[in-house]
Amino acid sequence: MTKIVVIDPGHGGKDPGASANGLKEKDIVLKISKYAKAALENNYEGAKVYLTRSTDVFVELSERANFANKKKADLFVSNHVNAGGGTGFESYVYTSINGGSTEKMRSAVHYEVKKVYNGFKDRGKKKANLAVVRETAMEAMLLEHLFIDTKKDANFLKSDANLKKVAAAEAKGIAKALGLKAKSKPVAKPSPSSGGSNNLYKVQLGAFASKANAEKLVVELKKKGYKAYIDKE
Ligand SMILES: [Zn+2]
């Protein structure tokens, strides 16, 4: 089951969006969107993610919606940064949405993202007549990631590590909204030095006259997760 997600980094190119505190909205939302695409595709099964822009270019609002419609996306998520002197995080769906699958999906994403913005105001789940949520044919939402012109908010957004956390939460919310399963994580490799002790016991596993045979065993052991090397007598 593949789900198609279109993530929309707002603004771009000649349109920087809001700018303050040495930050431009277009740059922040591009980073969040790229990190979210990577997080979704790397950590969840069956996510196919497209960005409406992956570089610093201008894209018309209708073009963004048309792009998602042509891709037959299952979900559209637009990323923006607020301005105007407030603080905190808020999300939007189209004005006429009254419950239903759009509201469910928005709630899933809002819930995960707001956890990363703890210490900031949750401005709530809102509705507005915004072009990208109006003209998209699928469930659609727009996220306002803090206020670029408020010092505390801007300081949070200045950190790439923070933007990655926001993106990971956005990906988790999207995965929940679409019912995508997390990929199984690789099992931790056994290591001779693990076990809470500083003692290190080395075991010799073979002595070979032929270097090729010794190398073969090293390859086998490494495949199984052991540290192995050839020690010449
Ligand atoms: Zn914006």
Short mmCIF file of C-alpha atoms and ligand atoms in Angstrom, two decimals:
data_model
loop_
_atom_site.label_atom_id
_atom_site.label_comp_id
_atom_site.label_asym_id
_atom_site.label_seq_id
_atom_site.Cartn_x
_atom_site.Cartn_y
_atom_site.Cartn_z
CA MET A 1 0.00 0.00 0.00
CA THR A 2 1.72 3.15 -1.17
CA LYS A 3 0.49 6.52 0.00
CA ILE A 4 1.40 9.63 -1.93
CA VAL A 5 2.22 12.69 0.13
CA VAL A 6 2.90 16.14 -1.26
CA ILE A 7 4.81 18.43 1.09
CA ASP A 8 4.73 22.09 0.17
CA PRO A 9 7.51 24.43 1.31
CA GLY A 10 5.83 27.85 1.16
CA HIS A 11 7.20 30.82 -0.81
CA GLY A 12 10.60 30.61 -2.57
CA GLY A 13 12.70 32.52 -5.09
CA LYS A 14 11.58 36.14 -5.45
CA ASP A 15 9.07 35.59 -2.62
CA PRO A 16 11.01 35.17 0.66
CA GLY A 17 7.88 35.06 2.82
CA ALA A 18 8.37 36.68 6.19
CA SER A 19 11.88 37.78 7.18
CA ALA A 20 13.22 38.78 10.60
CA ASN A 21 16.00 38.02 13.06
CA GLY A 22 18.33 37.07 10.19
CA LEU A 23 15.94 34.36 8.99
CA LYS A 24 13.84 33.98 5.86
CA GLU A 25 10.65 31.94 5.93
CA LYS A 26 11.37 30.39 2.51
CA ASP A 27 14.64 28.85 3.77
CA ILE A 28 13.22 27.44 7.02
CA VAL A 29 10.21 25.81 5.39
CA LEU A 30 12.36 24.30 2.64
CA LYS A 31 14.56 22.67 5.28
CA ILE A 32 11.60 21.37 7.31
CA SER A 33 9.98 19.99 4.15
CA LYS A 34 13.13 18.24 2.93
CA TYR A 35 13.80 16.74 6.35
CA ALA A 36 10.16 15.61 6.60
CA LYS A 37 10.34 13.90 3.19
CA ALA A 38 13.52 12.07 4.24
CA ALA A 39 12.04 11.10 7.62
CA LEU A 40 8.86 9.74 6.01
CA GLU A 41 10.65 7.76 3.31
CA ASN A 42 13.41 6.44 5.59
CA ASN A 43 11.32 5.55 8.63
CA TYR A 44 7.91 4.44 7.29
CA GLU A 45 6.69 1.78 4.90
CA GLY A 46 4.95 2.79 1.69
CA ALA A 47 5.43 6.57 1.67
CA LYS A 48 6.05 8.24 -1.67
CA VAL A 49 6.75 11.91 -1.02
CA TYR A 50 6.93 14.77 -3.51
CA LEU A 51 7.92 18.36 -2.75
CA THR A 52 6.31 21.24 -4.65
CA ARG A 53 9.78 22.78 -4.74
CA SER A 54 13.13 21.37 -3.64
CA THR A 55 15.21 24.47 -4.40
CA ASP A 56 14.89 28.22 -3.90
CA VAL A 57 12.42 28.87 -6.73
CA PHE A 58 9.12 30.73 -6.91
CA VAL A 59 6.01 28.58 -7.46
CA GLU A 60 2.47 29.99 -7.83
CA LEU A 61 -0.08 28.83 -5.26
CA SER A 62 -2.35 27.27 -7.91
CA GLU A 63 0.61 25.43 -9.39
CA ARG A 64 1.30 23.86 -5.99
CA ALA A 65 -2.28 22.63 -5.70
CA ASN A 66 -2.36 21.43 -9.33
CA PHE A 67 0.86 19.52 -8.77
CA ALA A 68 -0.69 17.62 -5.85
CA ASN A 69 -3.89 17.00 -7.83
CA LYS A 70 -1.91 15.59 -10.78
CA LYS A 71 0.10 13.34 -8.48
CA LYS A 72 -3.21 12.10 -7.05
CA ALA A 73 -1.79 12.71 -3.60
CA ASP A 74 -3.43 11.18 -0.52
CA LEU A 75 -2.37 14.10 1.65
CA PHE A 76 -1.06 17.64 1.15
CA VAL A 77 0.90 19.40 3.90
CA SER A 78 2.08 22.99 3.48
CA ASN A 79 4.81 24.40 5.72
CA HIS A 80 4.98 28.08 6.66
CA VAL A 81 6.39 30.31 9.38
CA ASN A 82 4.16 32.93 10.97
CA ALA A 83 4.85 36.63 11.46
CA GLY A 84 3.14 39.53 13.17
CA GLY A 85 4.48 39.51 16.70
CA GLY A 86 2.76 36.45 18.16
CA THR A 87 4.33 33.24 19.39
CA GLY A 88 3.71 29.52 18.99
CA PHE A 89 2.40 26.92 16.58
CA GLU A 90 -0.92 26.62 14.74
CA SER A 91 -2.42 24.59 11.90
CA TYR A 92 -5.06 25.27 9.27
CA VAL A 93 -7.59 23.34 7.21
CA TYR A 94 -10.03 24.80 4.70
CA THR A 95 -12.95 26.88 6.03
CA SER A 96 -15.71 24.41 5.14
CA ILE A 97 -14.07 21.41 6.80
CA ASN A 98 -16.29 20.11 9.58
CA GLY A 99 -14.80 17.00 11.13
CA GLY A 100 -14.25 14.05 8.80
CA SER A 101 -10.98 12.63 7.49
CA THR A 102 -9.30 16.01 6.94
CA GLU A 103 -9.89 17.02 10.57
CA LYS A 104 -8.66 13.60 11.76
CA MET A 105 -5.47 13.84 9.72
CA ARG A 106 -4.83 17.44 10.78
CA SER A 107 -5.30 16.47 14.42
CA ALA A 108 -2.75 13.64 14.07
CA VAL A 109 -0.14 15.97 12.57
CA HIS A 110 -0.93 18.87 14.90
CA TYR A 111 -0.64 16.58 17.95
CA GLU A 112 2.83 15.29 16.99
CA VAL A 113 4.29 18.63 15.89
CA LYS A 114 3.07 20.57 18.92
CA LYS A 115 4.98 18.13 21.16
CA VAL A 116 8.25 19.41 19.67
CA TYR A 117 7.08 22.99 20.28
CA ASN A 118 6.62 22.42 24.02
CA GLY A 119 7.46 25.61 25.81
CA PHE A 120 5.63 27.47 23.05
CA LYS A 121 1.98 28.38 22.86
CA ASP A 122 -0.35 25.93 21.09
CA ARG A 123 -2.39 28.46 19.11
CA GLY A 124 -4.76 25.75 18.09
CA LYS A 125 -6.39 24.00 15.16
CA LYS A 126 -7.80 26.66 12.88
CA LYS A 127 -9.66 27.08 9.60
CA ALA A 128 -9.00 29.56 6.81
CA ASN A 129 -9.73 30.15 3.15
CA LEU A 130 -6.15 29.57 1.97
CA ALA A 131 -5.53 28.81 -1.72
CA VAL A 132 -3.44 25.68 -1.21
CA VAL A 133 -5.96 23.99 1.08
CA ARG A 134 -8.91 25.20 -1.04
CA GLU A 135 -7.63 24.13 -4.46
CA THR A 136 -6.19 20.76 -3.47
CA ALA A 137 -8.53 17.84 -4.17
CA MET A 138 -7.26 15.68 -1.30
CA GLU A 139 -7.06 16.17 2.46
CA ALA A 140 -4.90 19.23 2.99
CA MET A 141 -3.46 21.25 5.84
CA LEU A 142 -1.14 24.17 6.39
CA LEU A 143 1.21 24.45 9.36
CA GLU A 144 2.52 27.74 10.79
CA HIS A 145 5.80 26.91 12.52
CA LEU A 146 6.25 29.64 15.18
CA PHE A 147 6.82 33.39 14.54
CA ILE A 148 9.90 34.51 12.67
CA ASP A 149 9.69 38.03 14.15
CA THR A 150 9.58 36.90 17.78
CA LYS A 151 13.04 36.41 19.28
CA LYS A 152 12.28 33.24 21.26
CA ASP A 153 10.60 31.59 18.26
CA ALA A 154 13.35 32.68 15.85
CA ASN A 155 16.05 31.31 18.15
CA PHE A 156 14.37 27.90 18.06
CA LEU A 157 14.09 28.01 14.26
CA LYS A 158 17.78 28.94 13.87
CA SER A 159 18.83 25.43 14.90
CA ASP A 160 18.95 22.76 12.21
CA ALA A 161 18.71 20.11 14.93
CA ASN A 162 15.38 21.64 16.02
CA LEU A 163 14.09 21.76 12.43
CA LYS A 164 14.94 18.05 12.09
CA LYS A 165 12.94 17.29 15.25
CA VAL A 166 9.99 19.26 13.89
CA ALA A 167 10.24 17.41 10.57
CA ALA A 168 10.46 14.01 12.28
CA ALA A 169 7.31 14.84 14.26
CA GLU A 170 5.56 16.03 11.09
CA ALA A 171 6.52 12.74 9.42
CA LYS A 172 5.23 10.75 12.40
CA GLY A 173 1.94 12.65 12.31
CA ILE A 174 1.57 12.11 8.57
CA ALA A 175 2.33 8.40 9.01
CA LYS A 176 -0.35 8.17 11.69
CA ALA A 177 -2.80 10.09 9.53
CA LEU A 178 -2.28 7.71 6.61
CA GLY A 179 -1.84 4.51 8.64
CA LEU A 180 1.77 3.95 7.55
CA LYS A 181 3.78 1.49 9.58
CA ALA A 182 7.23 2.29 10.95
CA LYS A 183 10.02 0.37 9.24
CA SER A 184 11.58 -2.25 11.48
CA LYS A 185 14.85 -1.01 12.89
CA PRO A 186 18.04 -3.03 12.41
CA VAL A 187 18.95 -5.02 15.54
CA ALA A 188 21.85 -3.65 17.57
CA LYS A 189 25.07 -5.38 16.68
CA PRO A 190 26.69 -7.57 19.33
CA SER A 191 29.95 -6.02 20.43
CA PRO A 192 32.68 -7.72 22.48
CA SER A 193 33.00 -4.64 24.66
CA SER A 194 29.33 -4.40 25.61
CA GLY A 195 27.90 -5.79 28.83
CA GLY A 196 28.59 -3.01 31.27
CA SER A 197 32.11 -4.10 32.12
CA ASN A 198 35.35 -2.52 31.05
CA ASN A 199 36.99 -5.90 30.70
CA LEU A 200 37.65 -6.97 27.15
CA TYR A 201 38.05 -10.64 26.35
CA LYS A 202 39.50 -11.50 22.99
CA VAL A 203 38.94 -14.92 21.45
CA GLN A 204 41.04 -16.31 18.67
CA LEU A 205 38.80 -18.09 16.21
CA GLY A 206 41.25 -19.65 13.79
CA ALA A 207 44.82 -19.97 12.63
CA PHE A 208 45.36 -20.30 8.91
CA ALA A 209 48.32 -20.92 6.72
CA SER A 210 46.49 -19.29 3.84
CA LYS A 211 45.74 -15.59 4.09
CA ALA A 212 42.69 -16.05 1.84
CA ASN A 213 41.09 -18.46 4.32
CA ALA A 214 41.76 -16.08 7.19
CA GLU A 215 40.17 -13.23 5.26
CA LYS A 216 37.14 -15.40 4.51
CA LEU A 217 36.52 -15.98 8.22
CA VAL A 218 36.91 -12.26 8.95
CA VAL A 219 34.26 -11.47 6.36
CA GLU A 220 31.92 -14.10 7.86
CA LEU A 221 32.38 -12.74 11.38
CA LYS A 222 31.88 -9.13 10.32
CA LYS A 223 28.65 -10.12 8.60
CA LYS A 224 27.47 -11.53 11.93
CA GLY A 225 28.31 -8.26 13.66
CA TYR A 226 31.56 -9.22 15.39
CA LYS A 227 34.72 -7.19 15.37
CA ALA A 228 37.26 -9.29 13.51
CA TYR A 229 40.73 -8.71 12.22
CA ILE A 230 43.76 -10.66 11.08
CA ASP A 231 46.64 -10.78 13.53
CA LYS A 232 49.88 -11.99 11.94
CA GLU A 233 52.11 -14.07 14.27
ZN ZN B 1 4.10 31.85 4.61
#
